[in-house]
Amino acid sequence: MRKFFLTFVSALLALNIFAVSTSASSVKYSTPSQAYKGTVYYNSLLSVDLTGDERNDVIAVALSQLYYAEGNSEKEFHGLNASGDGNFTEYCYNYGALDQDGNGTREFGYPWCAAFVSFCLRRAEISKSVAPSHVNCTSWLNIFKQKSSNYKYYARGSYTPIKGDIIFFKSESTSRASDHVGLVIGLANGYVYTVEGNTSGGVYIKSYSLSNTYIVGYAVPNYKSEINNSALSGNYVVTARDSLNMREGASTSYKVITVLKRDTALEVISFSGSWAKVKANGTEGWVSTAYIAPIECTQIELTVNKGLKEEYTVYAGYNCSVNLAPESKSGYEFEGFSYNDSLTDGKGLTFTGDAALIPVFKEIADTTTEKTDDTTPLPHETSDSPLGSAALSSDTTGSPDAADSGCASMIYPGSAFITALVPFIVRAKKKKE
């Protein structure tokens, strides 16, 4: 099976927010569970092209898991049960079984926000000395608070977070130093945008006012990176799992005007606390800021090595721009991709939704034997996205629900071990005839 690669980029590339290494390598994950292996999330993960800029890479890995859902048993490590609530995830499996209750029984169904961040750090090939793995938020926070040449820690208000920083949270109802954790994507309009696991039962993009007291502080690993700014700008999109209510005012008490589908483009008019006045499809109203994000959080460039007689189906969770570069084949000339009954070179192709991109080749005439075969389109079959989505309509959330926001209290790694955008924002798979 040929490898294919995905590189996360943003519109800020032109501003030199980060530099991409010329010697990239794809993510490796040699110990997936059987339930996770072969899923869209697994394939998305392996599609991430590590650039060598570690801040960029850890976020690319995290976004490859966007909308992954926790399961109710080990059979649901696949992440496809949108209604799952049992804390069973691939990230816990990768970290190891824990004895949550102290009764000698280890299992994988434990709060997984820290396990998710740890998974992303390891898959991005970031050294454990720079950012160790952990599943207990309080213990992890205390490690970073000790500070060293490998990492620093800053309390809320004393530091402006940057893409890739680890953000710690604390609910008012807990006495612990921290009970939730995520990764910073960037900043816009006084909000910090994050990607988090174990929030509303899955992996989502979230946002918070920089002054929100739910934020405890930021761990800053000494990443190999040229990123020194994380300002996001431009238009926004809906990032709710399925849909988002637009209301007449900035509260759930106001009447719903319309329901916006995920990925709907938004023009933000103003912000008011955890609400934003927006315009979408010609209609103005208010939406929760918890379910919208700058489109830069979701832009991706996709580079795929394509072979003869192969089909690539690209699944877009957002409006995405992709750059598809075919692999040359001896004796054949690449003509373009068959897309929506037309032929395109795939460069700068912008689309929304699912799209089957079929590479079309023609055989090059062999002048030594006077072979003059005409172009013969190769037969292909299309495939549909294997991922279904629950009919969920989001409104507003503050902190993650108490049931979702805890961190594992016992740390007993089992035999599973670590070696080393939706569905992420763009997923690609291929089928051979």
Short mmCIF file of C-alpha atoms in Angstrom, two decimals:
data_model
loop_
_atom_site.label_atom_id
_atom_site.label_comp_id
_atom_site.label_asym_id
_atom_site.label_seq_id
_atom_site.Cartn_x
_atom_site.Cartn_y
_atom_site.Cartn_z
CA MET A 1 0.00 0.00 0.00
CA ARG A 2 1.49 3.28 -1.07
CA LYS A 3 1.99 5.99 1.48
CA PHE A 4 0.19 9.28 1.28
CA PHE A 5 0.93 12.40 3.17
CA LEU A 6 -0.93 15.33 4.68
CA THR A 7 0.64 18.66 5.72
CA PHE A 8 -1.29 21.07 7.91
CA VAL A 9 -0.84 24.68 6.79
CA SER A 10 -2.65 27.92 7.42
CA ALA A 11 -3.19 31.15 5.57
CA LEU A 12 -0.59 32.65 7.94
CA LEU A 13 2.17 30.79 6.15
CA ALA A 14 2.77 33.89 4.06
CA LEU A 15 3.47 35.77 7.28
CA ASN A 16 6.22 33.29 8.18
CA ILE A 17 4.37 32.13 11.24
CA PHE A 18 6.05 28.79 10.79
CA ALA A 19 8.60 27.26 8.50
CA VAL A 20 8.19 23.86 6.91
CA SER A 21 11.13 21.51 6.84
CA THR A 22 12.17 20.14 3.45
CA SER A 23 12.83 16.73 4.98
CA ALA A 24 9.37 15.63 6.08
CA SER A 25 8.28 12.20 7.23
CA SER A 26 4.85 10.69 7.75
CA VAL A 27 3.48 9.82 11.19
CA LYS A 28 4.25 6.29 12.37
CA TYR A 29 2.02 4.28 14.71
CA SER A 30 2.95 0.61 14.92
CA THR A 31 0.73 -0.49 17.84
CA PRO A 32 -2.88 0.52 17.07
CA SER A 33 -5.76 -1.48 18.47
CA GLN A 34 -7.58 -3.72 16.01
CA ALA A 35 -10.73 -1.60 16.35
CA TYR A 36 -8.85 1.62 15.50
CA LYS A 37 -6.68 0.24 12.71
CA GLY A 38 -8.06 0.98 9.28
CA THR A 39 -10.57 3.61 10.44
CA VAL A 40 -10.74 7.11 9.02
CA TYR A 41 -8.98 8.40 12.15
CA TYR A 42 -6.14 5.92 11.84
CA ASN A 43 -5.72 6.67 8.14
CA SER A 44 -5.93 10.40 8.86
CA LEU A 45 -3.23 10.09 11.48
CA LEU A 46 -0.87 8.23 9.15
CA SER A 47 -1.56 10.87 6.49
CA VAL A 48 -0.04 13.64 8.59
CA ASP A 49 3.28 14.76 7.17
CA LEU A 50 5.62 15.83 9.98
CA THR A 51 7.37 19.02 8.95
CA GLY A 52 10.00 19.11 11.68
CA ASP A 53 8.38 22.20 13.21
CA GLU A 54 7.09 20.59 16.38
CA ARG A 55 4.47 23.22 17.23
CA ASN A 56 2.97 22.76 13.80
CA ASP A 57 3.26 18.98 13.92
CA VAL A 58 1.53 18.39 17.26
CA ILE A 59 -1.48 20.45 16.15
CA ALA A 60 -1.60 18.67 12.78
CA VAL A 61 -1.72 15.35 14.60
CA ALA A 62 -4.43 16.58 16.99
CA LEU A 63 -6.62 17.91 14.19
CA SER A 64 -6.31 14.62 12.33
CA GLN A 65 -8.47 13.18 15.12
CA LEU A 66 -11.17 15.87 15.02
CA TYR A 67 -14.65 14.48 15.84
CA TYR A 68 -13.30 11.18 17.17
CA ALA A 69 -15.86 9.92 19.70
CA GLU A 70 -15.27 7.90 22.86
CA GLY A 71 -16.73 4.40 23.00
CA ASN A 72 -18.48 2.25 25.55
CA SER A 73 -16.11 -0.73 25.36
CA GLU A 74 -12.79 -1.83 23.93
CA LYS A 75 -14.64 -2.82 20.75
CA GLU A 76 -15.33 0.88 20.17
CA PHE A 77 -11.77 2.20 20.06
CA HIS A 78 -12.65 3.05 16.45
CA GLY A 79 -14.06 6.43 17.50
CA LEU A 80 -17.19 6.14 15.38
CA ASN A 81 -19.86 5.92 18.10
CA ALA A 82 -21.11 9.51 18.23
CA SER A 83 -23.26 8.68 21.27
CA GLY A 84 -20.54 6.87 23.22
CA ASP A 85 -19.95 7.96 26.82
CA GLY A 86 -17.79 5.24 28.38
CA ASN A 87 -14.34 6.89 28.07
CA PHE A 88 -12.98 4.01 25.97
CA THR A 89 -10.58 5.55 23.45
CA GLU A 90 -7.58 4.65 21.34
CA TYR A 91 -5.59 7.21 23.31
CA CYS A 92 -6.18 5.35 26.58
CA TYR A 93 -5.33 2.07 24.85
CA ASN A 94 -2.09 3.60 23.63
CA TYR A 95 -1.18 4.90 27.10
CA GLY A 96 -2.12 1.70 28.93
CA ALA A 97 -4.79 0.25 31.19
CA LEU A 98 -5.17 1.90 34.62
CA ASP A 99 -6.52 0.86 37.99
CA GLN A 100 -9.02 3.69 38.41
CA ASP A 101 -10.73 2.41 41.54
CA GLY A 102 -7.72 0.97 43.31
CA ASN A 103 -9.22 -2.53 43.35
CA GLY A 104 -6.52 -4.15 41.27
CA THR A 105 -8.57 -4.15 38.05
CA ARG A 106 -7.09 -2.26 35.17
CA GLU A 107 -9.11 -0.98 32.27
CA PHE A 108 -9.01 1.52 29.40
CA GLY A 109 -12.22 3.39 30.21
CA TYR A 110 -10.81 6.36 32.11
CA PRO A 111 -10.98 10.16 31.57
CA TRP A 112 -8.79 10.78 28.55
CA CYS A 113 -8.08 14.47 27.94
CA ALA A 114 -4.44 14.13 29.03
CA ALA A 115 -4.09 10.78 27.29
CA PHE A 116 -5.17 12.49 24.05
CA VAL A 117 -2.61 15.30 24.38
CA SER A 118 0.09 12.76 25.29
CA PHE A 119 -0.85 10.71 22.22
CA CYS A 120 -0.48 13.78 19.99
CA LEU A 121 2.92 14.65 21.46
CA ARG A 122 4.26 11.15 20.89
CA ARG A 123 2.84 10.82 17.38
CA ALA A 124 4.46 14.17 16.53
CA GLU A 125 7.76 12.59 17.64
CA ILE A 126 8.33 15.16 20.39
CA SER A 127 10.82 14.03 23.01
CA LYS A 128 9.45 12.95 26.39
CA SER A 129 12.14 15.07 28.02
CA VAL A 130 10.54 18.12 26.40
CA ALA A 131 6.95 17.09 27.09
CA PRO A 132 6.43 13.89 29.10
CA SER A 133 3.34 11.72 28.75
CA HIS A 134 0.73 11.74 31.51
CA VAL A 135 -2.93 11.03 32.24
CA ASN A 136 -3.38 12.98 35.48
CA CYS A 137 -3.87 16.72 34.91
CA THR A 138 -2.86 17.83 38.40
CA SER A 139 0.31 15.72 38.46
CA TRP A 140 1.18 16.81 34.93
CA LEU A 141 0.64 20.47 35.80
CA ASN A 142 2.91 20.14 38.85
CA ILE A 143 5.66 18.65 36.67
CA PHE A 144 5.55 21.63 34.31
CA LYS A 145 5.43 24.07 37.22
CA GLN A 146 8.84 22.84 38.32
CA LYS A 147 10.22 24.34 35.11
CA SER A 148 13.46 23.33 33.47
CA SER A 149 15.51 24.02 30.37
CA ASN A 150 13.09 21.73 28.52
CA TYR A 151 9.79 23.39 29.46
CA LYS A 152 8.25 26.39 31.20
CA TYR A 153 4.92 27.14 32.83
CA TYR A 154 2.93 30.39 32.90
CA ALA A 155 -0.24 31.20 34.81
CA ARG A 156 -3.25 32.70 33.03
CA GLY A 157 -2.72 36.39 32.32
CA SER A 158 1.07 36.31 32.57
CA TYR A 159 1.73 34.92 29.08
CA THR A 160 0.33 35.04 25.56
CA PRO A 161 -0.08 31.44 24.39
CA ILE A 162 1.34 30.17 21.10
CA LYS A 163 0.29 27.36 18.81
CA GLY A 164 1.21 24.00 20.34
CA ASP A 165 1.24 25.14 23.98
CA ILE A 166 -0.49 22.83 26.46
CA ILE A 167 -3.42 24.60 28.13
CA PHE A 168 -4.64 23.52 31.58
CA PHE A 169 -8.15 24.12 32.97
CA LYS A 170 -9.83 23.91 36.37
CA SER A 171 -13.57 23.62 37.05
CA GLU A 172 -15.02 25.57 39.96
CA SER A 173 -16.42 22.35 41.36
CA THR A 174 -13.06 20.65 41.85
CA SER A 175 -10.43 21.11 44.53
CA ARG A 176 -7.72 19.77 42.25
CA ALA A 177 -5.20 22.09 40.62
CA SER A 178 -6.42 21.04 37.18
CA ASP A 179 -9.05 18.68 35.80
CA HIS A 180 -8.81 19.20 32.04
CA VAL A 181 -6.16 19.87 29.39
CA GLY A 182 -5.87 20.61 25.67
CA LEU A 183 -3.63 22.10 22.98
CA VAL A 184 -3.57 25.71 21.76
CA ILE A 185 -4.25 26.29 18.04
CA GLY A 186 -4.07 30.08 18.04
CA LEU A 187 -5.61 33.42 19.06
CA ALA A 188 -8.24 35.72 17.57
CA ASN A 189 -10.30 38.61 18.93
CA GLY A 190 -9.29 37.98 22.53
CA TYR A 191 -10.08 34.25 22.37
CA VAL A 192 -7.76 31.29 22.52
CA TYR A 193 -8.71 28.44 20.21
CA THR A 194 -7.90 24.91 21.28
CA VAL A 195 -8.23 21.30 20.21
CA GLU A 196 -9.22 19.01 23.07
CA GLY A 197 -10.11 15.42 23.78
CA ASN A 198 -12.72 14.28 26.31
CA THR A 199 -14.86 17.35 25.75
CA SER A 200 -18.53 16.66 24.98
CA GLY A 201 -17.48 13.04 24.51
CA GLY A 202 -15.04 13.57 21.67
CA VAL A 203 -12.26 15.60 20.05
CA TYR A 204 -13.36 19.15 19.24
CA ILE A 205 -12.11 22.66 18.54
CA LYS A 206 -13.03 24.90 21.49
CA SER A 207 -12.59 28.59 22.34
CA TYR A 208 -12.26 30.65 25.52
CA SER A 209 -11.74 34.28 26.42
CA LEU A 210 -8.10 34.74 27.42
CA SER A 211 -9.34 36.07 30.77
CA ASN A 212 -11.66 33.10 31.40
CA THR A 213 -11.03 31.88 34.95
CA TYR A 214 -11.56 28.30 33.77
CA ILE A 215 -8.03 28.56 32.30
CA VAL A 216 -5.33 27.79 34.86
CA GLY A 217 -2.25 28.35 32.73
CA TYR A 218 -0.01 27.11 29.94
CA ALA A 219 2.82 24.60 29.76
CA VAL A 220 5.37 25.62 27.13
CA PRO A 221 7.62 22.78 25.98
CA ASN A 222 10.91 23.77 24.41
CA TYR A 223 9.74 22.75 20.95
CA LYS A 224 11.92 22.84 17.87
CA SER A 225 9.95 25.52 16.09
CA GLU A 226 10.10 28.85 14.31
CA ILE A 227 6.56 29.80 15.36
CA ASN A 228 6.54 32.89 17.56
CA ASN A 229 3.02 34.17 17.01
CA SER A 230 -0.38 32.52 16.83
CA ALA A 231 -2.68 35.31 15.65
CA LEU A 232 -5.58 33.98 13.60
CA SER A 233 -7.64 36.12 11.26
CA GLY A 234 -10.15 35.85 8.44
CA ASN A 235 -13.59 34.34 8.20
CA TYR A 236 -15.04 31.86 10.66
CA VAL A 237 -16.74 28.49 10.17
CA VAL A 238 -19.11 26.39 12.26
CA THR A 239 -17.21 23.64 14.07
CA ALA A 240 -20.09 21.91 15.89
CA ARG A 241 -20.19 18.17 15.25
CA ASP A 242 -23.34 18.41 13.17
CA SER A 243 -25.14 21.76 13.44
CA LEU A 244 -25.35 24.98 15.43
CA ASN A 245 -28.38 27.03 16.51
CA MET A 246 -28.50 30.67 15.43
CA ARG A 247 -30.62 32.67 17.90
CA GLU A 248 -32.22 36.11 18.06
CA GLY A 249 -30.04 37.13 21.01
CA ALA A 250 -26.95 36.17 23.02
CA SER A 251 -28.59 33.54 25.22
CA THR A 252 -30.27 30.15 24.94
CA SER A 253 -33.47 31.84 26.11
CA TYR A 254 -33.80 33.53 22.72
CA LYS A 255 -35.70 31.95 19.84
CA VAL A 256 -33.80 29.87 17.30
CA ILE A 257 -33.76 31.67 13.94
CA THR A 258 -32.14 28.93 11.90
CA VAL A 259 -29.83 25.96 12.24
CA LEU A 260 -26.39 26.18 10.63
CA LYS A 261 -24.70 23.06 9.36
CA ARG A 262 -21.12 22.24 10.30
CA ASP A 263 -18.59 24.03 8.06
CA THR A 264 -20.96 26.90 7.26
CA ALA A 265 -18.95 30.07 6.54
CA LEU A 266 -19.64 32.94 8.95
CA GLU A 267 -19.06 36.67 8.94
CA VAL A 268 -18.48 37.70 12.56
CA ILE A 269 -19.99 41.10 13.31
CA SER A 270 -19.26 41.35 17.05
CA PHE A 271 -18.57 39.36 20.20
CA SER A 272 -20.38 39.50 23.52
CA GLY A 273 -19.01 37.18 26.18
CA SER A 274 -19.39 33.61 25.00
CA TRP A 275 -21.64 34.65 22.09
CA ALA A 276 -20.96 36.12 18.66
CA LYS A 277 -23.24 38.05 16.34
CA VAL A 278 -22.73 36.59 12.90
CA LYS A 279 -24.08 36.67 9.37
CA ALA A 280 -24.53 33.41 7.50
CA ASN A 281 -26.35 32.73 4.26
CA GLY A 282 -27.77 36.27 4.37
CA THR A 283 -29.19 35.87 7.90
CA GLU A 284 -27.92 37.64 11.02
CA GLY A 285 -28.13 36.22 14.51
CA TRP A 286 -26.21 35.03 17.56
CA VAL A 287 -24.25 31.79 18.01
CA SER A 288 -22.15 30.30 20.78
CA THR A 289 -18.45 31.02 20.35
CA ALA A 290 -17.77 27.50 21.63
CA TYR A 291 -18.73 26.11 18.22
CA ILE A 292 -17.08 28.47 15.75
CA ALA A 293 -13.44 29.00 14.81
CA PRO A 294 -11.32 30.96 12.33
CA ILE A 295 -11.02 29.09 9.06
CA GLU A 296 -7.23 29.11 9.44
CA CYS A 297 -7.74 26.42 12.06
CA THR A 298 -9.00 24.17 9.32
CA GLN A 299 -7.02 24.88 6.17
CA ILE A 300 -4.89 22.04 4.90
CA GLU A 301 -2.61 21.28 2.00
CA LEU A 302 -2.75 17.66 0.89
CA THR A 303 0.05 15.98 -1.00
CA VAL A 304 -0.58 12.45 -2.22
CA ASN A 305 1.69 9.96 -3.97
CA LYS A 306 -0.60 8.43 -6.53
CA GLY A 307 -0.14 5.26 -8.54
CA LEU A 308 -1.70 3.76 -11.58
CA LYS A 309 -5.17 2.20 -11.28
CA GLU A 310 -5.87 3.78 -7.89
CA GLU A 311 -8.70 5.95 -6.67
CA TYR A 312 -8.40 8.58 -3.95
CA THR A 313 -11.52 9.77 -2.18
CA VAL A 314 -11.00 13.02 -0.29
CA TYR A 315 -13.37 13.79 2.57
CA ALA A 316 -13.56 17.47 3.47
CA GLY A 317 -14.89 18.49 6.84
CA TYR A 318 -14.40 22.14 5.92
CA ASN A 319 -13.91 24.35 2.93
CA CYS A 320 -10.42 23.20 2.07
CA SER A 321 -7.75 23.94 -0.45
CA VAL A 322 -5.71 20.95 -1.52
CA ASN A 323 -2.62 20.58 -3.65
CA LEU A 324 -2.40 17.11 -5.17
CA ALA A 325 0.94 16.13 -6.66
CA PRO A 326 0.87 12.86 -8.66
CA GLU A 327 3.73 10.42 -8.70
CA SER A 328 5.25 9.91 -12.15
CA LYS A 329 4.94 6.45 -13.65
CA SER A 330 7.28 4.96 -16.22
CA GLY A 331 5.51 4.70 -19.54
CA TYR A 332 2.52 6.81 -18.49
CA GLU A 333 1.70 10.50 -18.42
CA PHE A 334 -0.58 11.99 -15.77
CA GLU A 335 -3.39 14.00 -17.38
CA GLY A 336 -5.25 15.16 -14.29
CA PHE A 337 -7.99 14.16 -11.89
CA SER A 338 -11.50 13.29 -12.91
CA TYR A 339 -13.55 15.52 -10.60
CA ASN A 340 -17.23 16.40 -10.98
CA ASP A 341 -17.24 15.26 -14.62
CA SER A 342 -14.29 17.46 -15.47
CA LEU A 343 -10.51 17.19 -15.48
CA THR A 344 -8.38 19.15 -13.00
CA ASP A 345 -4.70 19.14 -12.10
CA GLY A 346 -5.68 19.28 -8.42
CA LYS A 347 -3.53 22.32 -7.71
CA GLY A 348 -5.32 24.85 -5.57
CA LEU A 349 -8.52 22.84 -5.87
CA THR A 350 -11.14 24.14 -3.44
CA PHE A 351 -14.17 22.07 -2.48
CA THR A 352 -16.69 21.46 0.25
CA GLY A 353 -17.95 18.03 1.22
CA ASP A 354 -16.87 14.66 -0.09
CA ALA A 355 -15.12 14.43 -3.45
CA ALA A 356 -13.82 11.46 -5.43
CA LEU A 357 -10.58 12.46 -7.17
CA ILE A 358 -9.64 9.85 -9.76
CA PRO A 359 -6.15 10.14 -11.33
CA VAL A 360 -6.26 9.77 -15.09
CA PHE A 361 -3.17 8.57 -16.99
CA LYS A 362 -2.42 7.93 -20.62
CA GLU A 363 0.18 5.55 -21.92
CA ILE A 364 3.14 7.23 -23.58
CA ALA A 365 3.85 6.04 -27.09
CA ASP A 366 6.98 3.91 -27.37
CA THR A 367 8.81 5.46 -30.34
CA THR A 368 11.25 2.58 -30.54
CA THR A 369 8.47 0.18 -31.45
CA GLU A 370 6.20 2.77 -33.09
CA LYS A 371 3.55 2.14 -30.46
CA THR A 372 0.80 4.76 -30.77
CA ASP A 373 -1.83 3.79 -28.21
CA ASP A 374 -4.41 6.45 -27.50
CA THR A 375 -5.31 7.58 -24.02
CA THR A 376 -7.52 5.03 -22.32
CA PRO A 377 -9.21 6.12 -19.14
CA LEU A 378 -8.69 3.58 -16.39
CA PRO A 379 -11.79 2.10 -14.73
CA HIS A 380 -12.39 3.02 -11.12
CA GLU A 381 -14.98 2.64 -8.45
CA THR A 382 -15.95 5.35 -6.04
CA SER A 383 -16.33 4.89 -2.31
CA ASP A 384 -18.40 6.73 0.21
CA SER A 385 -17.23 8.02 3.57
CA PRO A 386 -17.47 5.25 6.17
CA LEU A 387 -18.20 7.81 8.86
CA GLY A 388 -21.74 8.56 9.86
CA SER A 389 -22.68 11.49 12.06
CA ALA A 390 -25.27 11.82 14.75
CA ALA A 391 -27.94 14.47 14.32
CA LEU A 392 -26.63 16.77 16.99
CA SER A 393 -27.46 20.45 17.26
CA SER A 394 -25.13 22.47 19.46
CA ASP A 395 -25.94 25.64 21.28
CA THR A 396 -23.56 26.71 23.99
CA THR A 397 -21.17 25.25 26.49
CA GLY A 398 -18.83 26.74 29.01
CA SER A 399 -16.47 24.27 30.58
CA PRO A 400 -16.70 20.65 29.44
CA ASP A 401 -19.34 18.70 31.33
CA ALA A 402 -18.17 17.45 34.70
CA ALA A 403 -18.50 13.87 33.50
CA ASP A 404 -16.21 14.63 30.57
CA SER A 405 -13.66 16.91 32.13
CA GLY A 406 -11.82 14.85 34.73
CA CYS A 407 -8.39 13.32 34.43
CA ALA A 408 -7.32 9.86 35.52
CA SER A 409 -6.46 9.82 39.21
CA MET A 410 -4.46 6.58 39.20
CA ILE A 411 -1.39 6.08 37.06
CA TYR A 412 -0.59 2.43 36.35
CA PRO A 413 0.52 2.02 32.73
CA GLY A 414 -0.32 -1.42 31.41
CA SER A 415 1.25 -3.44 28.64
CA ALA A 416 0.25 -1.04 25.86
CA PHE A 417 3.09 1.29 25.03
CA ILE A 418 4.02 4.23 22.81
CA THR A 419 6.51 3.87 19.95
CA ALA A 420 8.03 6.85 18.42
CA LEU A 421 -8.11 18.73 9.71
CA VAL A 422 -12.04 15.89 10.01
CA PRO A 423 -12.40 12.52 10.87
CA PHE A 424 -10.01 15.35 10.64
CA ILE A 425 -10.33 18.29 8.42
CA VAL A 426 -9.26 16.45 5.30
CA ARG A 427 -9.05 12.67 5.03
CA ALA A 428 -7.87 10.69 2.04
CA LYS A 429 -8.03 7.01 1.27
CA LYS A 430 -7.40 4.89 -1.78
CA LYS A 431 -8.58 1.63 -3.30
CA LYS A 432 -6.79 -0.59 -5.77
CA GLU A 433 -8.62 -2.52 -8.44
#
